[in-house]
PDB file of C-alpha atoms in Angstrom:
ATOM      1  CA  UNK A 221     -87.025  98.101  33.662  1.00 44.00           C
ATOM      2  CA  UNK A 222     -90.121  97.018  35.505  1.00 50.00           C
ATOM      3  CA  UNK A 223     -89.908  96.213  39.199  1.00 54.00           C
ATOM      4  CA  UNK A 224     -89.788  92.572  40.163  1.00 55.00           C
ATOM      5  CA  UNK A 225     -93.197  91.377  41.411  1.00 57.00           C
ATOM      6  CA  UNK A 226     -93.352  90.516  45.041  1.00 62.00           C
ATOM      7  CA  UNK A 227     -93.755  86.890  46.063  1.00 63.00           C
ATOM      8  CA  UNK A 228     -97.257  86.709  47.515  1.00 65.00           C
ATOM      9  CA  UNK A 229     -99.785  84.041  48.190  1.00 68.00           C
ATOM     10  CA  UNK A 230    -103.399  84.139  49.372  1.00 66.00           C
ATOM     11  CA  UNK A 231    -103.456  83.793  53.112  1.00 76.00           C
ATOM     12  CA  UNK A 232     -99.725  84.281  53.523  1.00 85.00           C
ATOM     13  CA  UNK A 233     -97.497  85.223  56.436  1.00 89.00           C
ATOM     14  CA  UNK A 234     -94.761  87.878  55.855  1.00 93.00           C
ATOM     15  CA  UNK A 235     -91.964  89.605  57.644  1.00 93.00           C
ATOM     16  CA  UNK A 236     -92.213  93.235  56.627  1.00 95.00           C
ATOM     17  CA  UNK A 237     -89.232  95.610  56.925  1.00 94.00           C
ATOM     18  CA  UNK A 238     -89.471  99.355  56.286  1.00 94.00           C
ATOM     19  CA  UNK A 239     -86.577 101.733  56.613  1.00 92.00           C
ATOM     20  CA  UNK A 240     -86.508 105.528  56.668  1.00 89.00           C
ATOM     21  CA  UNK A 241     -84.981 107.931  54.199  1.00 80.00           C
ATOM     22  CA  UNK A 242     -81.318 109.028  54.449  1.00 73.00           C
ATOM     23  CA  UNK A 243     -81.968 112.229  56.308  1.00 77.00           C
ATOM     24  CA  UNK A 244     -85.056 111.093  58.258  1.00 82.00           C
ATOM     25  CA  UNK A 245     -85.879 109.030  61.272  1.00 88.00           C
ATOM     26  CA  UNK A 246     -89.062 107.033  61.303  1.00 91.00           C
ATOM     27  CA  UNK A 247     -89.388 107.475  65.067  1.00 92.00           C
ATOM     28  CA  UNK A 248     -88.183 110.613  66.775  1.00 90.00           C
ATOM     29  CA  UNK A 249     -89.303 109.425  70.173  1.00 92.00           C
ATOM     30  CA  UNK A 250     -91.644 106.963  71.916  1.00 92.00           C
ATOM     31  CA  UNK A 251     -94.575 109.281  71.225  1.00 94.00           C
ATOM     32  CA  UNK A 252     -94.037 108.524  67.498  1.00 94.00           C
ATOM     33  CA  UNK A 253     -93.906 104.829  68.249  1.00 93.00           C
ATOM     34  CA  UNK A 254     -97.191 104.979  70.194  1.00 94.00           C
ATOM     35  CA  UNK A 255     -98.761 106.888  67.287  1.00 95.00           C
ATOM     36  CA  UNK A 256     -97.442 104.251  64.814  1.00 96.00           C
ATOM     37  CA  UNK A 257     -98.999 101.404  66.808  1.00 95.00           C
ATOM     38  CA  UNK A 258    -102.316 103.260  66.957  1.00 96.00           C
ATOM     39  CA  UNK A 259    -102.241 103.535  63.115  1.00 96.00           C
ATOM     40  CA  UNK A 260    -101.402  99.794  62.874  1.00 97.00           C
ATOM     41  CA  UNK A 261    -104.492  99.127  65.007  1.00 95.00           C
ATOM     42  CA  UNK A 262    -106.710 101.184  62.700  1.00 95.00           C
ATOM     43  CA  UNK A 263    -105.377  99.617  59.545  1.00 96.00           C
ATOM     44  CA  UNK A 264    -105.688  96.172  61.171  1.00 94.00           C
ATOM     45  CA  UNK A 265    -109.360  96.834  61.916  1.00 92.00           C
ATOM     46  CA  UNK A 266    -109.943  97.832  58.304  1.00 90.00           C
ATOM     47  CA  UNK A 267    -108.194  94.899  56.543  1.00 89.00           C
ATOM     48  CA  UNK A 268    -108.646  92.263  59.280  1.00 88.00           C
ATOM     49  CA  UNK A 269    -105.067  90.973  59.066  1.00 91.00           C
ATOM     50  CA  UNK A 270    -103.341  89.240  61.977  1.00 90.00           C
ATOM     51  CA  UNK A 271    -100.299  90.764  63.645  1.00 92.00           C
ATOM     52  CA  UNK A 272     -97.972  88.209  65.183  1.00 88.00           C
ATOM     53  CA  UNK A 273     -95.166  90.548  66.134  1.00 87.00           C
ATOM     54  CA  UNK A 274     -93.467  93.944  65.762  1.00 90.00           C
ATOM     55  CA  UNK A 275     -90.121  95.596  66.447  1.00 90.00           C
ATOM     56  CA  UNK A 276     -89.876  99.390  66.661  1.00 90.00           C
ATOM     57  CA  UNK A 277     -86.686  99.672  68.672  1.00 86.00           C
ATOM     58  CA  UNK A 278     -84.587 101.258  65.957  1.00 88.00           C
ATOM     59  CA  UNK A 279     -85.199 104.909  65.063  1.00 90.00           C
ATOM     60  CA  UNK A 280     -84.905 104.295  61.328  1.00 91.00           C
ATOM     61  CA  UNK A 281     -86.701 101.015  60.811  1.00 92.00           C
ATOM     62  CA  UNK A 282     -89.792  98.922  61.774  1.00 94.00           C
ATOM     63  CA  UNK A 283     -90.492  95.311  61.311  1.00 93.00           C
ATOM     64  CA  UNK A 284     -93.926  93.554  61.378  1.00 94.00           C
ATOM     65  CA  UNK A 285     -94.817  89.929  61.308  1.00 92.00           C
ATOM     66  CA  UNK A 286     -98.152  89.831  59.424  1.00 92.00           C
ATOM     67  CA  UNK A 287    -100.628  87.138  58.375  1.00 90.00           C
ATOM     68  CA  UNK A 288    -102.704  88.833  55.616  1.00 88.00           C
ATOM     69  CA  UNK A 289    -105.884  86.743  56.320  1.00 82.00           C
ATOM     70  CA  UNK A 290    -106.897  86.969  52.682  1.00 81.00           C
ATOM     71  CA  UNK A 291    -106.409  90.765  52.321  1.00 85.00           C
ATOM     72  CA  UNK A 292    -104.058  92.333  49.753  1.00 89.00           C
ATOM     73  CA  UNK A 293    -100.679  92.952  51.366  1.00 92.00           C
ATOM     74  CA  UNK A 294     -99.904  95.860  49.140  1.00 92.00           C
ATOM     75  CA  UNK A 295    -103.079  97.673  50.120  1.00 92.00           C
ATOM     76  CA  UNK A 296    -102.355  96.981  53.820  1.00 95.00           C
ATOM     77  CA  UNK A 297     -98.873  98.512  53.560  1.00 95.00           C
ATOM     78  CA  UNK A 298    -100.007 101.415  51.421  1.00 94.00           C
ATOM     79  CA  UNK A 299    -102.593 102.366  53.982  1.00 95.00           C
ATOM     80  CA  UNK A 300    -100.184 101.980  56.858  1.00 96.00           C
ATOM     81  CA  UNK A 301     -97.306 103.977  55.306  1.00 94.00           C
ATOM     82  CA  UNK A 302     -99.463 106.760  53.989  1.00 94.00           C
ATOM     83  CA  UNK A 303    -101.254 107.280  57.297  1.00 95.00           C
ATOM     84  CA  UNK A 304     -97.875 107.363  59.221  1.00 94.00           C
ATOM     85  CA  UNK A 305     -96.336 109.718  56.722  1.00 91.00           C
ATOM     86  CA  UNK A 306     -99.284 112.087  57.162  1.00 92.00           C
ATOM     87  CA  UNK A 307     -98.796 111.907  60.941  1.00 92.00           C
ATOM     88  CA  UNK A 308     -95.020 112.448  60.748  1.00 87.00           C
ATOM     89  CA  UNK A 309     -95.265 115.459  58.406  1.00 82.00           C
ATOM     90  CA  UNK A 310     -91.615 115.172  57.478  1.00 71.00           C
ATOM     91  CA  UNK A 311     -89.813 117.573  55.160  1.00 63.00           C
ATOM     92  CA  UNK A 312     -88.615 115.297  52.427  1.00 69.00           C
ATOM     93  CA  UNK A 313     -88.985 111.564  51.907  1.00 81.00           C
ATOM     94  CA  UNK A 314     -89.684 109.647  55.087  1.00 86.00           C
ATOM     95  CA  UNK A 315     -89.179 106.137  53.584  1.00 88.00           C
ATOM     96  CA  UNK A 316     -85.973 105.120  51.852  1.00 84.00           C
ATOM     97  CA  UNK A 317     -87.532 102.624  49.423  1.00 86.00           C
ATOM     98  CA  UNK A 318     -90.545 100.317  49.124  1.00 90.00           C
ATOM     99  CA  UNK A 319     -91.043  98.071  52.078  1.00 93.00           C
ATOM    100  CA  UNK A 320     -89.416  94.626  51.928  1.00 93.00           C
ATOM    101  CA  UNK A 321     -91.566  91.527  52.348  1.00 93.00           C
ATOM    102  CA  UNK A 322     -90.293  88.067  53.145  1.00 91.00           C
ATOM    103  CA  UNK A 323     -92.785  85.289  52.617  1.00 90.00           C
ATOM    104  CA  UNK A 324     -92.696  82.792  55.479  1.00 88.00           C
ATOM    105  CA  UNK A 325     -92.498  79.300  53.928  1.00 81.00           C
ATOM    106  CA  UNK A 326     -93.213  76.940  56.865  1.00 79.00           C
ATOM    107  CA  UNK A 327     -93.882  76.725  60.620  1.00 79.00           C
ATOM    108  CA  UNK A 328     -90.181  76.433  61.572  1.00 79.00           C
ATOM    109  CA  UNK A 329     -89.400  79.609  59.640  1.00 82.00           C
ATOM    110  CA  UNK A 330     -92.405  81.318  61.226  1.00 83.00           C
ATOM    111  CA  UNK A 331     -91.098  80.539  64.696  1.00 79.00           C
ATOM    112  CA  UNK A 332     -87.483  81.554  63.924  1.00 79.00           C
ATOM    113  CA  UNK A 333     -88.715  84.766  62.406  1.00 81.00           C
ATOM    114  CA  UNK A 334     -90.967  85.507  65.373  1.00 78.00           C
ATOM    115  CA  UNK A 335     -87.991  85.041  67.739  1.00 74.00           C
ATOM    116  CA  UNK A 336     -85.918  87.317  65.551  1.00 71.00           C
ATOM    117  CA  UNK A 337     -88.500  90.071  65.524  1.00 71.00           C
ATOM    118  CA  UNK A 338     -89.057  89.700  69.281  1.00 69.00           C
ATOM    119  CA  UNK A 339     -85.374  89.878  70.126  1.00 61.00           C
ATOM    120  CA  UNK A 340     -83.628  89.034  73.413  1.00 54.00           C
ATOM    121  CA  UNK A 341     -85.021  91.811  75.555  1.00 54.00           C
ATOM    122  CA  UNK A 342     -88.401  90.561  76.720  1.00 53.00           C
ATOM    123  CA  UNK A 343     -88.982  93.746  78.716  1.00 50.00           C
ATOM    124  CA  UNK A 344     -88.677  96.050  75.670  1.00 61.00           C
ATOM    125  CA  UNK A 345     -92.037  97.803  75.052  1.00 66.00           C
ATOM    126  CA  UNK A 346     -91.275  98.284  71.402  1.00 76.00           C
ATOM    127  CA  UNK A 347     -90.495  94.694  70.469  1.00 76.00           C
ATOM    128  CA  UNK A 348     -93.218  92.119  71.033  1.00 75.00           C
ATOM    129  CA  UNK A 349     -94.532  88.898  69.581  1.00 72.00           C
ATOM    130  CA  UNK A 350     -97.668  86.971  70.429  1.00 70.00           C
ATOM    131  CA  UNK A 351     -98.031  84.057  72.858  1.00 53.00           C
ATOM    132  CA  UNK A 352     -97.615  80.622  71.445  1.00 47.00           C
ATOM    133  CA  UNK A 353    -100.888  79.486  73.049  1.00 42.00           C
ATOM    134  CA  UNK A 354    -103.659  78.239  70.812  1.00 44.00           C
ATOM    135  CA  UNK A 355    -106.635  80.498  70.899  1.00 46.00           C
ATOM    136  CA  UNK A 356    -105.203  82.864  73.532  1.00 49.00           C
ATOM    137  CA  UNK A 357    -105.073  86.510  72.557  1.00 52.00           C
ATOM    138  CA  UNK A 358    -102.504  88.378  74.783  1.00 54.00           C
ATOM    139  CA  UNK A 359    -103.331  91.921  73.689  1.00 66.00           C
ATOM    140  CA  UNK A 360    -105.738  93.933  71.600  1.00 76.00           C
ATOM    141  CA  UNK A 361    -103.117  94.473  68.994  1.00 87.00           C
ATOM    142  CA  UNK A 362    -101.329  91.077  68.717  1.00 87.00           C
ATOM    143  CA  UNK A 363    -102.898  87.780  67.638  1.00 85.00           C
ATOM    144  CA  UNK A 364    -101.880  84.294  68.774  1.00 81.00           C
ATOM    145  CA  UNK A 365     -99.517  82.461  66.497  1.00 78.00           C
ATOM    146  CA  UNK A 366    -101.188  79.137  65.593  1.00 73.00           C
ATOM    147  CA  UNK A 367     -99.614  75.895  66.764  1.00 66.00           C
ATOM    148  CA  UNK A 368     -97.848  73.591  64.281  1.00 61.00           C
ATOM    149  CA  UNK A 369    -100.906  71.369  63.837  1.00 57.00           C
ATOM    150  CA  UNK A 370    -103.047  74.333  62.862  1.00 56.00           C
ATOM    151  CA  UNK A 371    -100.404  75.948  60.641  1.00 60.00           C
ATOM    152  CA  UNK A 372     -99.221  72.841  58.705  1.00 52.00           C
ATOM    153  CA  UNK A 373    -102.430  71.682  56.889  1.00 41.00           C
ATOM    154  CA  UNK A 374    -102.566  74.888  54.780  1.00 44.00           C
ATOM    155  CA  UNK A 375     -99.341  73.870  53.009  1.00 43.00           C
ATOM    156  CA  UNK A 376    -100.565  70.328  52.481  1.00 40.00           C
ATOM    157  CA  UNK A 377    -103.741  71.742  50.973  1.00 41.00           C
ATOM    158  CA  UNK A 378    -101.831  74.132  48.783  1.00 41.00           C
ATOM    159  CA  UNK A 379     -99.590  71.341  47.350  1.00 43.00           C
ATOM    160  CA  UNK A 380    -102.551  69.087  46.699  1.00 43.00           C
ATOM    161  CA  UNK A 381    -104.555  71.885  45.049  1.00 42.00           C
ATOM    162  CA  UNK A 382    -101.811  72.361  42.490  1.00 40.00           C
ATOM    163  CA  UNK A 383    -102.200  68.752  41.245  1.00 41.00           C
ATOM    164  CA  UNK A 384    -106.008  69.048  41.105  1.00 38.00           C
ATOM    165  CA  UNK A 385    -105.772  72.275  39.294  1.00 50.00           C
ATOM    166  CA  UNK A 386    -103.434  70.979  36.611  1.00 45.00           C
ATOM    167  CA  UNK A 387    -105.604  67.932  35.932  1.00 38.00           C
ATOM    168  CA  UNK A 388    -108.965  69.629  35.663  1.00 43.00           C
ATOM    169  CA  UNK A 389    -108.249  72.944  33.964  1.00 46.00           C
ATOM    170  CA  UNK A 390    -107.763  72.933  30.160  1.00 48.00           C
ATOM    171  CA  UNK A 391    -104.852  74.675  28.476  1.00 54.00           C
ATOM    172  CA  UNK A 392    -106.284  76.749  25.592  1.00 60.00           C
ATOM    173  CA  UNK A 393    -109.877  75.886  24.804  1.00 52.00           C
ATOM    174  CA  UNK A 394    -110.628  74.658  21.330  1.00 47.00           C
ATOM    175  CA  UNK A 395    -111.294  77.398  18.724  1.00 52.00           C
ATOM    176  CA  UNK A 396    -110.255  80.229  21.027  1.00 64.00           C
ATOM    177  CA  UNK A 397    -107.325  82.490  21.666  1.00 74.00           C
ATOM    178  CA  UNK A 398    -104.076  80.677  22.543  1.00 82.00           C
ATOM    179  CA  UNK A 399    -101.025  82.597  23.854  1.00 82.00           C
ATOM    180  CA  UNK A 400     -97.961  80.379  23.938  1.00 79.00           C
ATOM    181  CA  UNK A 401     -95.482  82.611  25.749  1.00 83.00           C
ATOM    182  CA  UNK A 402     -95.328  85.005  28.728  1.00 85.00           C
ATOM    183  CA  UNK A 403     -94.480  87.759  26.252  1.00 88.00           C
ATOM    184  CA  UNK A 404     -97.746  87.210  24.297  1.00 89.00           C
ATOM    185  CA  UNK A 405     -99.792  87.171  27.572  1.00 90.00           C
ATOM    186  CA  UNK A 406     -98.153  90.372  28.788  1.00 91.00           C
ATOM    187  CA  UNK A 407     -98.845  92.028  25.468  1.00 92.00           C
ATOM    188  CA  UNK A 408    -102.495  90.927  25.655  1.00 92.00           C
ATOM    189  CA  UNK A 409    -102.829  92.283  29.149  1.00 93.00           C
ATOM    190  CA  UNK A 410    -101.299  95.645  27.987  1.00 92.00           C
ATOM    191  CA  UNK A 411    -103.819  95.874  25.158  1.00 92.00           C
ATOM    192  CA  UNK A 412    -106.608  95.025  27.571  1.00 90.00           C
ATOM    193  CA  UNK A 413    -105.449  97.835  29.930  1.00 91.00           C
ATOM    194  CA  UNK A 414    -105.213 100.279  26.984  1.00 92.00           C
ATOM    195  CA  UNK A 415    -108.776  99.520  25.890  1.00 92.00           C
ATOM    196  CA  UNK A 416    -109.959 100.223  29.502  1.00 91.00           C
ATOM    197  CA  UNK A 417    -107.964 103.419  29.669  1.00 92.00           C
ATOM    198  CA  UNK A 418    -105.889 102.201  32.627  1.00 92.00           C
ATOM    199  CA  UNK A 419    -102.704 100.325  33.344  1.00 92.00           C
ATOM    200  CA  UNK A 420    -101.910  96.671  33.983  1.00 91.00           C
ATOM    201  CA  UNK A 421    -100.714  97.562  37.456  1.00 91.00           C
ATOM    202  CA  UNK A 422    -104.044  99.260  38.254  1.00 91.00           C
ATOM    203  CA  UNK A 423    -106.016  96.242  37.029  1.00 91.00           C
ATOM    204  CA  UNK A 424    -103.923  93.862  39.116  1.00 90.00           C
ATOM    205  CA  UNK A 425    -104.472  95.955  42.223  1.00 89.00           C
ATOM    206  CA  UNK A 426    -108.223  95.271  41.990  1.00 89.00           C
ATOM    207  CA  UNK A 427    -108.701  91.791  43.384  1.00 89.00           C
ATOM    208  CA  UNK A 428    -111.811  90.806  41.397  1.00 89.00           C
ATOM    209  CA  UNK A 429    -110.371  92.150  38.189  1.00 90.00           C
ATOM    210  CA  UNK A 430    -107.056  90.388  38.803  1.00 92.00           C
ATOM    211  CA  UNK A 431    -108.738  87.052  39.560  1.00 90.00           C
ATOM    212  CA  UNK A 432    -110.780  87.229  36.372  1.00 91.00           C
ATOM    213  CA  UNK A 433    -107.588  87.995  34.379  1.00 91.00           C
ATOM    214  CA  UNK A 434    -105.902  84.924  35.913  1.00 90.00           C
ATOM    215  CA  UNK A 435    -108.865  82.662  34.988  1.00 88.00           C
ATOM    216  CA  UNK A 436    -108.842  83.994  31.477  1.00 88.00           C
ATOM    217  CA  UNK A 437    -105.125  83.555  30.990  1.00 88.00           C
ATOM    218  CA  UNK A 438    -105.401  79.933  32.248  1.00 84.00           C
ATOM    219  CA  UNK A 439    -108.012  79.262  29.541  1.00 83.00           C
ATOM    220  CA  UNK A 440    -106.308  81.183  26.755  1.00 85.00           C
ATOM    221  CA  UNK A 441    -102.669  80.319  27.185  1.00 83.00           C
ATOM    222  CA  UNK A 442    -100.283  77.425  27.650  1.00 79.00           C
ATOM    223  CA  UNK A 443     -98.509  79.103  30.571  1.00 80.00           C
ATOM    224  CA  UNK A 444     -97.892  77.060  33.678  1.00 78.00           C
ATOM    225  CA  UNK A 445     -99.244  77.994  37.066  1.00 80.00           C
ATOM    226  CA  UNK A 446     -95.752  79.189  38.085  1.00 79.00           C
ATOM    227  CA  UNK A 447     -95.477  81.441  34.991  1.00 83.00           C
ATOM    228  CA  UNK A 448     -98.901  82.950  35.625  1.00 88.00           C
ATOM    229  CA  UNK A 449     -98.002  83.536  39.212  1.00 86.00           C
ATOM    230  CA  UNK A 450     -94.808  85.309  38.245  1.00 86.00           C
ATOM    231  CA  UNK A 451     -96.845  87.834  36.180  1.00 89.00           C
ATOM    232  CA  UNK A 452     -99.089  88.642  39.129  1.00 89.00           C
ATOM    233  CA  UNK A 453     -96.626  88.240  41.994  1.00 86.00           C
ATOM    234  CA  UNK A 454     -98.450  85.128  43.364  1.00 86.00           C
ATOM    235  CA  UNK A 455     -97.464  81.551  44.168  1.00 81.00           C
ATOM    236  CA  UNK A 456     -98.592  78.538  42.159  1.00 76.00           C
ATOM    237  CA  UNK A 457    -100.978  77.473  44.918  1.00 77.00           C
ATOM    238  CA  UNK A 458    -102.566  80.932  45.074  1.00 82.00           C
ATOM    239  CA  UNK A 459    -103.099  80.948  41.296  1.00 83.00           C
ATOM    240  CA  UNK A 460    -104.705  77.494  41.523  1.00 81.00           C
ATOM    241  CA  UNK A 461    -107.078  78.580  44.330  1.00 80.00           C
ATOM    242  CA  UNK A 462    -108.202  81.540  42.240  1.00 84.00           C
ATOM    243  CA  UNK A 463    -108.797  79.287  39.220  1.00 80.00           C
ATOM    244  CA  UNK A 464    -110.855  76.798  41.257  1.00 71.00           C
ATOM    245  CA  UNK A 465    -113.029  79.466  42.971  1.00 59.00           C
TER     246      UNK A 465
END
């Protein structure tokens, strides 16, 4: 049975939770935690995401509050986890399962999640979240959480873009291919991957290829934005933004 696609949007904020394997600890000591944050810094420089908070207090778990800033969350986490696994050099499986990602839906949830990640001990070096001051950067690693006025318009724009997208984009162009179910679309994607000598998952992992697939599906199927998003693990607003680009 295929794994359920993660809920993702373009320019989304997520709470990431990663746990260790049964017989392993992610962090043996504070030296490991320091090394992990150094790796986070390098991956952050590569993908240009924003880090709003982190919690490394537990030996077998880490939590990060990340704004992807348009980068692919899966690629960010793959780079981070592979680099840390190479550093740890554990015998056996260092991670229990895939990381868990919780999409933050609004500003209130963002603040509640930040408080949860930060915890009650403000003096703990391994649990921090960024200052709630617009434009003020409190460290080289953490980024300022935007205020409510700066954060809210994105969601208004996303909701409005869905309506615009539905009005201006045709469902199945005349005389062309027309898939009328998700099953038909997934079969077509499978055939396309076979012809390219690759897999659907590999095609989706390439941003430009994925976006072209989404635009083509919109023109050649009757699927809703939600249904298309479910195939690719994206929200309706993210699908619409891709179509309108």
